[in-house]
XYZ file of C-alpha atoms in Angstrom:
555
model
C -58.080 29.278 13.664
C -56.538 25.931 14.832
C -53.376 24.613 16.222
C -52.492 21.530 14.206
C -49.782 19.236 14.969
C -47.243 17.944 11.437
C -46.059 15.113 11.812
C -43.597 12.772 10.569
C -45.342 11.011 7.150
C -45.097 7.070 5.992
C -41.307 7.262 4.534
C -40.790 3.729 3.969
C -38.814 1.467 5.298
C -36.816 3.836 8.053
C -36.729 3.458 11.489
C -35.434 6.132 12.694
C -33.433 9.259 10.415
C -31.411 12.616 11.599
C -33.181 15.726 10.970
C -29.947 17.541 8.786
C -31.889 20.823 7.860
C -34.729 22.913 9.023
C -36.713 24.879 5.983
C -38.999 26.987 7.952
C -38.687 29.180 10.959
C -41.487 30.128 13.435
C -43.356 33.185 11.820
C -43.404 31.821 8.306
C -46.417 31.027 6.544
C -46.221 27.786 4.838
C -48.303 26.409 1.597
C -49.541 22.371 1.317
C -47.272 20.430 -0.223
C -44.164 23.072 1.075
C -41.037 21.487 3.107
C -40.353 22.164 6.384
C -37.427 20.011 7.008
C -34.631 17.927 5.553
C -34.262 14.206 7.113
C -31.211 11.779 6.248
C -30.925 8.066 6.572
C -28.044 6.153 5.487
C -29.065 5.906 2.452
C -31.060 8.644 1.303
C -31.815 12.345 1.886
C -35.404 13.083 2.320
C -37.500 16.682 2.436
C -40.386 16.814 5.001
C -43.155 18.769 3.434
C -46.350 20.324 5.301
C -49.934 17.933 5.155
C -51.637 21.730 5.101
C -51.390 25.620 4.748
C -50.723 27.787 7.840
C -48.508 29.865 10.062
C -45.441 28.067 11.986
C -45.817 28.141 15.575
C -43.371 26.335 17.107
C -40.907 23.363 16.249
C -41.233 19.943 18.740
C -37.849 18.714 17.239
C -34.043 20.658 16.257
C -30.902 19.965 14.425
C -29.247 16.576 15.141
C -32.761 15.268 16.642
C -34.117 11.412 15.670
C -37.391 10.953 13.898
C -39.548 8.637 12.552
C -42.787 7.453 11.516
C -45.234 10.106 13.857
C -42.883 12.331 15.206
C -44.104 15.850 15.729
C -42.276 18.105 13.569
C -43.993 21.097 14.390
C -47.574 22.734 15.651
C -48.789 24.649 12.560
C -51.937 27.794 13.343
C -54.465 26.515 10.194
C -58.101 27.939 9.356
C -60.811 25.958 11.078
C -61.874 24.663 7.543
C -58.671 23.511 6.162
C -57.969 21.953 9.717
C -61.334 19.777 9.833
C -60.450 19.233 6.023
C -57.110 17.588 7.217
C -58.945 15.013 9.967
C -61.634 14.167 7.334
C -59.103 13.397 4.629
C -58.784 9.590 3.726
C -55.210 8.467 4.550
C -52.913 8.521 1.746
C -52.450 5.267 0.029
C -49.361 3.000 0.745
C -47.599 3.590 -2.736
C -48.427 6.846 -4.140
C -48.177 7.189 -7.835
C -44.756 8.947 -8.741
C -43.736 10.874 -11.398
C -40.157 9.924 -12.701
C -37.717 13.073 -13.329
C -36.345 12.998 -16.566
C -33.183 12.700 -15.234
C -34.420 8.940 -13.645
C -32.008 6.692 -14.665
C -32.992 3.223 -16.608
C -32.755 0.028 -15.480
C -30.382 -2.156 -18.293
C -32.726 -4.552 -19.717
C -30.151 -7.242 -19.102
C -30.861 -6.469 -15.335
C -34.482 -7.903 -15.856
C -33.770 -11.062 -16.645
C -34.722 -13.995 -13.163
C -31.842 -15.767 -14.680
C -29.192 -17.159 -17.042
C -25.918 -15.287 -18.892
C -25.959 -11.917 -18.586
C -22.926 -9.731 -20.676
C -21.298 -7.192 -17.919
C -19.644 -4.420 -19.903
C -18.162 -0.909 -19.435
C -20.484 2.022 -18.917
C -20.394 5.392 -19.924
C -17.160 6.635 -17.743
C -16.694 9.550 -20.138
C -15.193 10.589 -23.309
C -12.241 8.901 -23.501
C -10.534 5.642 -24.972
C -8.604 2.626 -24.839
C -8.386 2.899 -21.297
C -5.714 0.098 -19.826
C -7.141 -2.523 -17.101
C -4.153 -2.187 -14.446
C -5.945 -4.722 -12.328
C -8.358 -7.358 -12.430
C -10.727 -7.663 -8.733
C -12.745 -10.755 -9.354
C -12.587 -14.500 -10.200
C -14.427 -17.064 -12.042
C -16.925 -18.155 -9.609
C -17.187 -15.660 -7.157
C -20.358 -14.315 -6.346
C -21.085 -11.105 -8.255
C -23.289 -8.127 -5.942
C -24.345 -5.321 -8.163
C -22.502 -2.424 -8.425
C -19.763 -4.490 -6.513
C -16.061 -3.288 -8.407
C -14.971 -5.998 -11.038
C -11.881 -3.869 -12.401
C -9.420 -0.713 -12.319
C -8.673 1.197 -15.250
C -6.540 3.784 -15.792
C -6.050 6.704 -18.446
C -3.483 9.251 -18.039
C -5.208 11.043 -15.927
C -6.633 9.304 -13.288
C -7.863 5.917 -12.489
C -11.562 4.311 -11.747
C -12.717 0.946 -10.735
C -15.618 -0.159 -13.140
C -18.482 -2.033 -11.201
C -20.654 -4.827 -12.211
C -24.070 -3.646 -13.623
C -25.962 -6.849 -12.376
C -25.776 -9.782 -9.813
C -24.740 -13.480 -10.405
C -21.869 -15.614 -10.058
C -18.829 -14.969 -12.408
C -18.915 -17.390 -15.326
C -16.029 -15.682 -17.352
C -14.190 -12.871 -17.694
C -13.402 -11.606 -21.020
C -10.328 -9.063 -20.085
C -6.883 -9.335 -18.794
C -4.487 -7.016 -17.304
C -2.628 -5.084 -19.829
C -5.849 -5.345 -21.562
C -7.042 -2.063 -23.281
C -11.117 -1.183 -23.179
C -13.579 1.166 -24.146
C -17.249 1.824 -23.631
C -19.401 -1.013 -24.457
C -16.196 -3.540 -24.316
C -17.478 -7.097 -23.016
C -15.995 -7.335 -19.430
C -17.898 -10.570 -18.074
C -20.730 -13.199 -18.589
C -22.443 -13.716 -14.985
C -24.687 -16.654 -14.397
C -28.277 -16.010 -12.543
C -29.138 -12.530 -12.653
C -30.665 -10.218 -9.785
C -34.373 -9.278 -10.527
C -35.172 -5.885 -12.012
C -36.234 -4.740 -8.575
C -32.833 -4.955 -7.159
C -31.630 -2.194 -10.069
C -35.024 0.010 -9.279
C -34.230 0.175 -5.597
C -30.653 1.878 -6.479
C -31.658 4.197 -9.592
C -31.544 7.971 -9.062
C -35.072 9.154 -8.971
C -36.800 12.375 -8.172
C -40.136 12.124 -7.563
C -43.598 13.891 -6.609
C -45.613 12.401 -4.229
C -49.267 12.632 -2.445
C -49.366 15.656 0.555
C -48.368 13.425 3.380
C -45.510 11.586 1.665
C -42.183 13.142 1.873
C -40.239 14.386 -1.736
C -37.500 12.102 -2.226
C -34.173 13.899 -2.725
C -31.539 12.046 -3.427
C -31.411 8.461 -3.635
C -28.547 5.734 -3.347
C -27.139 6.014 -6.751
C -25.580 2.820 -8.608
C -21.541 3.000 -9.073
C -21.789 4.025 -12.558
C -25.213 5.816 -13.988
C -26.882 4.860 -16.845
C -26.113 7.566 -19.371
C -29.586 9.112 -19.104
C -28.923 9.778 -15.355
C -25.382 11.688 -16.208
C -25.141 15.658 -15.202
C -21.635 17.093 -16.471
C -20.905 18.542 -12.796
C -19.969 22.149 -13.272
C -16.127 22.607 -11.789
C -14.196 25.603 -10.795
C -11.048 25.216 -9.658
C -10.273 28.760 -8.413
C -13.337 28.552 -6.483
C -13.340 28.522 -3.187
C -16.364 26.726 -1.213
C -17.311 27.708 2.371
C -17.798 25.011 4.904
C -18.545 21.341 4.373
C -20.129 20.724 0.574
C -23.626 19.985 0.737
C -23.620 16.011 0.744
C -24.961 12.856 2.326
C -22.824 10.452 4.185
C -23.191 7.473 1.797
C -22.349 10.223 -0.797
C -19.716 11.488 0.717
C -18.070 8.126 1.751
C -18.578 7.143 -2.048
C -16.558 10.157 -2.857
C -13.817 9.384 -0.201
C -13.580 5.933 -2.128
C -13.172 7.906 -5.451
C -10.766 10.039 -4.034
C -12.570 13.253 -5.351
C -12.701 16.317 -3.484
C -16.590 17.364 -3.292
C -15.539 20.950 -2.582
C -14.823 21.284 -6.232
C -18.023 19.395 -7.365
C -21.324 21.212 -8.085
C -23.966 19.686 -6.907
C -27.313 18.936 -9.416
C -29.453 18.180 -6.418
C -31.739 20.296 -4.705
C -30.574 23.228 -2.820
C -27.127 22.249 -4.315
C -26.587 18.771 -2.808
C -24.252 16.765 -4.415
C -25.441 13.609 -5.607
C -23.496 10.244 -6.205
C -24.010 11.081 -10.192
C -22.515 14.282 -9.397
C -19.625 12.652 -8.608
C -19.775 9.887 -10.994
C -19.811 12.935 -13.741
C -16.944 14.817 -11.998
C -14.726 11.512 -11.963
C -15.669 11.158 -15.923
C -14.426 14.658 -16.472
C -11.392 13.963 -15.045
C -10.457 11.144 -16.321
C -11.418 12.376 -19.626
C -9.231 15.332 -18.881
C -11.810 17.674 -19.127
C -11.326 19.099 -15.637
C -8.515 19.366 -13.399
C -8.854 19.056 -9.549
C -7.254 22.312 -7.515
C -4.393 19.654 -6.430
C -3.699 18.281 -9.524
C -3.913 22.090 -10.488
C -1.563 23.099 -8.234
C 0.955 19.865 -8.952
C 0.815 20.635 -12.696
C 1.648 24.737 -12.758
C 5.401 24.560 -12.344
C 5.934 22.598 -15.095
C 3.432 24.674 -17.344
C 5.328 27.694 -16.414
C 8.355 27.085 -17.829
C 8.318 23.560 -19.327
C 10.959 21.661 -18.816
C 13.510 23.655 -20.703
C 14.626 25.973 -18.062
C 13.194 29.153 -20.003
C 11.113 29.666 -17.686
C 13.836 30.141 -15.282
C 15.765 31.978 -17.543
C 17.991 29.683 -17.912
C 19.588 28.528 -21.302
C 17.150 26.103 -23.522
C 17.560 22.029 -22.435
C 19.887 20.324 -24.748
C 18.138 18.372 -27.478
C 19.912 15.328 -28.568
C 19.320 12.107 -31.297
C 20.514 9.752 -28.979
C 20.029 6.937 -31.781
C 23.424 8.694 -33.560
C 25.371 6.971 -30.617
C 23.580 3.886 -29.905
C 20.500 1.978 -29.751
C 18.003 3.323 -27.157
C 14.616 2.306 -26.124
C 12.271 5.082 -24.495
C 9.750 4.465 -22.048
C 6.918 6.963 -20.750
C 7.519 8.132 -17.656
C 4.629 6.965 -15.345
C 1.920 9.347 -14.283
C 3.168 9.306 -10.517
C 6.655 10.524 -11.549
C 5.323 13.347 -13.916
C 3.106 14.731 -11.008
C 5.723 14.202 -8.898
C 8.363 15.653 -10.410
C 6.925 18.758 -10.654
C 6.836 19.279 -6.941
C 10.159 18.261 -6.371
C 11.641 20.955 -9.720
C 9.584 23.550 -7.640
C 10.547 22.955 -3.843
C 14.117 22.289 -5.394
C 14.575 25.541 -6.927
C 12.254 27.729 -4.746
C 13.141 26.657 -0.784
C 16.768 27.644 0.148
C 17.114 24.045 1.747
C 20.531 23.073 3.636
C 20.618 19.628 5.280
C 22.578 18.383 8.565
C 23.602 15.261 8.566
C 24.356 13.374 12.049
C 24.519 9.893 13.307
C 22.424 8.694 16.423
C 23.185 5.148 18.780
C 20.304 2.789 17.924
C 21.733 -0.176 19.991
C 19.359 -0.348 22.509
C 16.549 0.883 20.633
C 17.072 -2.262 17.837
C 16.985 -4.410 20.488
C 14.114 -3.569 22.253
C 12.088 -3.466 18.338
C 13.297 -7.247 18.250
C 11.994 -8.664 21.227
C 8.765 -6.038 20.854
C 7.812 -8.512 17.771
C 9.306 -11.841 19.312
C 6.371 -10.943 22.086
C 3.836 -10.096 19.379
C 4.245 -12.493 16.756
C 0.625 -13.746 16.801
C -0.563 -10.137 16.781
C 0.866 -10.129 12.738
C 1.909 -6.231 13.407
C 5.619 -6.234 13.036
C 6.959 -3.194 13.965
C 9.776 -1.340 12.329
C 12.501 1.619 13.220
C 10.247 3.548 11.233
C 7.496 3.343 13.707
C 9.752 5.144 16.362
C 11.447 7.259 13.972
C 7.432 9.027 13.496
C 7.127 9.189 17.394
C 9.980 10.661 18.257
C 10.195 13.086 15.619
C 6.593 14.248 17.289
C 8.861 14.482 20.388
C 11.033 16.882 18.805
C 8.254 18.664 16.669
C 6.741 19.376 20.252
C 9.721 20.894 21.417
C 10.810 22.628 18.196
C 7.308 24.414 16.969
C 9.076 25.859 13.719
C 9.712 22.491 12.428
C 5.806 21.829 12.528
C 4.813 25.208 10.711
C 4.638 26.232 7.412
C 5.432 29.894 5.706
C 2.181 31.767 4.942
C 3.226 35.092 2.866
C 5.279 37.185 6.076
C 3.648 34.557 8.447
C 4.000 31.520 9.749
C 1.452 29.392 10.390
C 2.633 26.782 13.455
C 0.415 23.632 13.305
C -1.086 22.163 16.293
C -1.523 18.976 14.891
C 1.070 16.312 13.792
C 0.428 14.654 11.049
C 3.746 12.524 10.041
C 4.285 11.342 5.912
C 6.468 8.991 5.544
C 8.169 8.189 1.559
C 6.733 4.740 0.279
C 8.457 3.167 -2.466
C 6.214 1.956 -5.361
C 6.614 0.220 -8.729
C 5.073 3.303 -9.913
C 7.408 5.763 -8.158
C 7.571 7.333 -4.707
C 4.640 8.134 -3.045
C 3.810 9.725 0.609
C 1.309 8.251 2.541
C 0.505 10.411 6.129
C -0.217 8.997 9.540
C -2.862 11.542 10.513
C -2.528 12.339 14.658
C 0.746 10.321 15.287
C 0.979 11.392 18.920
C -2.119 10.283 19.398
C -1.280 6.795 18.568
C 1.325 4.112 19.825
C 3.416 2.606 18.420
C 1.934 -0.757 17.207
C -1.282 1.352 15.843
C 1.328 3.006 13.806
C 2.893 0.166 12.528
C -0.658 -1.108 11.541
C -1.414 1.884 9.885
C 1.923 2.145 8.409
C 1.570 -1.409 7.359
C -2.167 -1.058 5.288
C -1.126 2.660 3.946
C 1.974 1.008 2.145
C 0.088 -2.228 1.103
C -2.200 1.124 -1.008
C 0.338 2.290 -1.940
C 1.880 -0.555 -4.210
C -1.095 -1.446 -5.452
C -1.973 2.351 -6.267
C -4.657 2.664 -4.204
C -4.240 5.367 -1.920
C -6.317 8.212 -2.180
C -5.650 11.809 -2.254
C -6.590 12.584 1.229
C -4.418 9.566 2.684
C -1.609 11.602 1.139
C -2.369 15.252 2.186
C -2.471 16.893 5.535
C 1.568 16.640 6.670
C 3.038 18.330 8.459
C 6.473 16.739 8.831
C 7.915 13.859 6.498
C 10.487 11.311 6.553
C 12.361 9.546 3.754
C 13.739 6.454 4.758
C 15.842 4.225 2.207
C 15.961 1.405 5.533
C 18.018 -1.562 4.470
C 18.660 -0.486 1.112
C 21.936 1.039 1.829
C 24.292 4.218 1.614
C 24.982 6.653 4.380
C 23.465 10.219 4.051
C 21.691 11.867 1.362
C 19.823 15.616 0.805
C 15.854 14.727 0.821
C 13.787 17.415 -0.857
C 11.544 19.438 1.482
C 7.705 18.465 0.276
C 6.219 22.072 0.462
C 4.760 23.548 2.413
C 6.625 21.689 4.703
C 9.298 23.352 6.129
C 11.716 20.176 6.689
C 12.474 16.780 5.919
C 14.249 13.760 7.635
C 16.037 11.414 5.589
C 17.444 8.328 7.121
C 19.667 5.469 5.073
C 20.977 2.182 6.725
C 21.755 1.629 10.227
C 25.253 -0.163 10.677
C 27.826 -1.430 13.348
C 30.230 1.203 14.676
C 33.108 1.629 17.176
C 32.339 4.087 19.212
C 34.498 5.226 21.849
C 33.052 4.951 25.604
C 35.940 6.776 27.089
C 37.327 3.889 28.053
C 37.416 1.381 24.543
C 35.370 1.360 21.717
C 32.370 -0.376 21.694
C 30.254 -1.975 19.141
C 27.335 0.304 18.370
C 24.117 0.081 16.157
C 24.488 3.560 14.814
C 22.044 4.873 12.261
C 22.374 8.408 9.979
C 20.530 10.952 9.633
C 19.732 13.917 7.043
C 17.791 17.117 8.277
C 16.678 19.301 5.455
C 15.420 22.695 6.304
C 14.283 25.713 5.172
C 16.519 28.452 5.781
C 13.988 31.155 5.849
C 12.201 29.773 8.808
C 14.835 27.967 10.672
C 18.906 28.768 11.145
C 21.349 26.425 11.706
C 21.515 26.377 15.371
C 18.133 25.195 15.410
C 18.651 22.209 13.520
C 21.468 21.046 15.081
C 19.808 21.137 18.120
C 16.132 18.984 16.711
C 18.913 16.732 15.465
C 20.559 16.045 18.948
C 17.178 16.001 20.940
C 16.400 13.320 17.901
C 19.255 11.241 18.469
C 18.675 11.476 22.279
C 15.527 10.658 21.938
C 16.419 7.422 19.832
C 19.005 6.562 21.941
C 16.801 6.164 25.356
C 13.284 5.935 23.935
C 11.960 6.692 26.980
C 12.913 10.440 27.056
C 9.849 10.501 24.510
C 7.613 10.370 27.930
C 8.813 13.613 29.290
């Protein structure tokens, strides 16, 4: 018997890569060709296996640790043959034969082309059609990467950007907005195409290699898969999945771009890692509408329940009318926003007993201070708005007023030590809620910022569904649009809502005369079964003080 160091194989073009999962502990005894650790770059996941048989002794690296090219993974106890077998054997050549998976996806032949027109068209996004383009991301002439995103489209049930499938400068572009498509619909004609090598380097590919080369796992997957490469992810939406889903970073930041929550997709990989045509498939399913996520799930069930008709409720059936006996009419879908939407609002409406305060709170000082706070910073380009201290001094008060920042959990309630602050975004679409995640952890002008780039998504619908989950308080500002106080909806399971109209010049007595104030309303909704009357009142005058001499938010 020998003691025989494993180390770290040829695995290409690395430098260094994080050791993410160890397969073996000491005591086992391992077979050739068996993997002893999992390795992650930023691009790929890669298994470790063993150059030999024997019994694990003792690991040289852990969890977390850096490796590369001859790093000892571990010292492995081998028979005195099979060791001096292992010196004597020639070293592996430089590029192993592999064997493609079945699952390998294909290169488009357009893709092997050196150069001249190449058709760009849509890909296999599911089973769906006449899908609308709601927005066109390219030019004629701009330079083309692959799998770089030429357009959005949209059914009614999600949306997905559709990326290039080769490399080249954009010649012409065959769509417009408005524009409806389907699967094999022209999109573009590029000029000078990227070599076939380009595509090879990004297909998904599972393959087998020599003793001392490590199994590729998962590799950098294109945007869209060819259709050979598709796996219909499997998708339960009841299901609950403990700790983080099995994925790489690249995959998971793909999915983060996708919006789609990888708790809910199955991964095809091995050991049940996700793979980017994992989530490719999941986003075809729902699109297609052959899946639901939990959230859209969730957002859908109150109006399944009883429809719209109230007989759910109990309630006598809705009225039914033939409007065109009075008049002429014209009738417009309701967008997809507003349907999802108005769901959650028929369900907090009927199901929270909400009652709202209204107050009024001296702004004077506070306007003018905003004012010269972006005559001072006008090359910065952050302009900051009332907004912006509305979120930080409703932290303020959610510090000193825990049940505003909770939620109701069955006889529970669940007080959150966080502060995570939506705020009501109007859109062309309809109102959506982007959140500033950690507000007291940020000033002011980082919240403006943030503010600024959440609503820029948000009109152009491209906020995704974590940048709209997580809050814990919201507020509903209507700013310069006008009126004086109005009842927001609580956004379960929130527990209360701020709503805030148009700020306007006052006289407001001093004791002595009445002075000309800056004096701006507000509208406290909040659930009765958590908090009482007296509370409220009192969140609504710490607000107000709080708005009125900013600097009480220090204390």
């Amino acid at each position: 018997m020998s003691i025989v160091e494993i180390k770290v194989p040829d695995i290409g073009d690395f430098d260094e890569v994080t050791v993410i999962e160890l397969m073996v502990k000491v005591g086992d005894t391992v077979k050739a060709d068996q993997s002893l650790i999992t390795v992650e770059s930023d691009k790929a996941s890669m298994e470790i296996p063993s150059s030999h048989a024997g019994v694990v002794k003792g690991f040289q690296i852990a969890l977390g640790d850096k490796v590369k090219q001859g790093s000892v993974v571990l010292m492995l106890e081998v028979e005195g043959a099979a060791a001096s077998a292992v010196v004597a054997a020639p070293a592996p050549q430089a590029a192993a034969p592999a064997v493609q998976a079945p699952v390998a996806a294909t290169a488009p032949a357009a893709l092997a082309a050196s150069a001249g027109p190449v058709e760009v068209r849509v890909p296999d996004i599911g089973d769906f059609k006449d899908v609308a383009v709601i927005e066109i991301m390219v030019k004629p002439g701009d330079n083309i990467r692959i799998e770089q995103s030429l357009i959005t489209v949209e059914s009614d049930k999600a949306a997905m950007e559709i990326p290039s499938s080769a490399a080249g400068v954009l010649k012409e572009l065959k769509i417009k907005v408005g524009d409806k498509v389907n699967i094999g619909d022209l999109l573009a004609i590029l000029d000078g195409v990227a070599p076939a090598g380009a595509v090879a380097a990004s297909a998904v590919v599972v393959a087998t290699a020599s003793m001392a080369s490590p199994v590729l796992a998962v590799a950098s997957a294109p945007a869209v898969a060819a259709p050979a490469a598709a796996v219909v992810a499997a998708h339960n939406p009841g299901a609950l999945t403990v700790g983080l889903p099995h994925a790489s970073p690249s995959v998971r930041k793909f999915a983060r771009e996708l919006g789609v929550p990888l708790n809910e997709v199955k991964g095809s990989g091995l050991k049940g890692r996700i793979t980017d045509s994992d989530v490719q498939s999941f986003t075809r399913s729902v699109m297609s509408g052959a899946v639901q996520t939990l959230a859209a799930a969730a957002q859908a069930k109150p109006a399944a329940a009883g429809g719209n008709d109230g007989a759910g409720l109990g309630l006598i059936p809705w009225p039914k009318v033939d409007f065109t006996k009075f008049g002429p009419i014209e009738r417009k879908e309701m967008s997809r926003i507003k349907k999802i939407s108005g769901a959650n609002l028929l369900r907090n409406a009927i199901m929270i007993p909400a009652v709202t305060n209204h107050d009024d709170c001296d702004i004077t000082d506070l306007e003018a201070f905003r004012v010269s706070t972006n005559k001072e910073n006008e090359k910065s380009g952050v302009k900051v708005t009332m907004l912006a201290f509305l979120i930080k001094a409703c932290v303020a008060a959610l510090k000193k007023f825990p049940e505003f920042n909770s939620s109701l959990d069955g006889d529970a309630l669940i007080y959150k030590q966080y502060f995570h602050i939506g705020f009501a975004a109007d859109t062309p679409n309809g109102l959506m809620v982007p959140v500033i995640k950690d507000a007291d952890k940020k000033g002011i002008m980082q919240i403006s910022l943030e503010m600024g780039e959440l609503a820029k998504k948000a009109r152009d619908g491209k906020l995704s569904p974590a940048e709209m989950s997580g809050a814990s308080f919201t507020i509903s500002s209507l700013g310069g649009i006008g009126g004086r106080y109005f009842t927001p909806i609580i956004n379960a399971p929130e527990v209360a809502i701020l709503g805030v109209c148009k700020s306007t010049i006052q006289p407001i007595w001093d004791g002595k005369a009445f002075q000309p104030r800056l004096m701006l309303p507000l509208s406290l909704t909040w659930d009765h079964r958590v908090i009482d009357g007296a509370a409220a009142a009192r969140f609504n005058v710490y607000l107000g003080q709080i708005l009125g001499d900013f600097r009480r938010a220090l204390l």
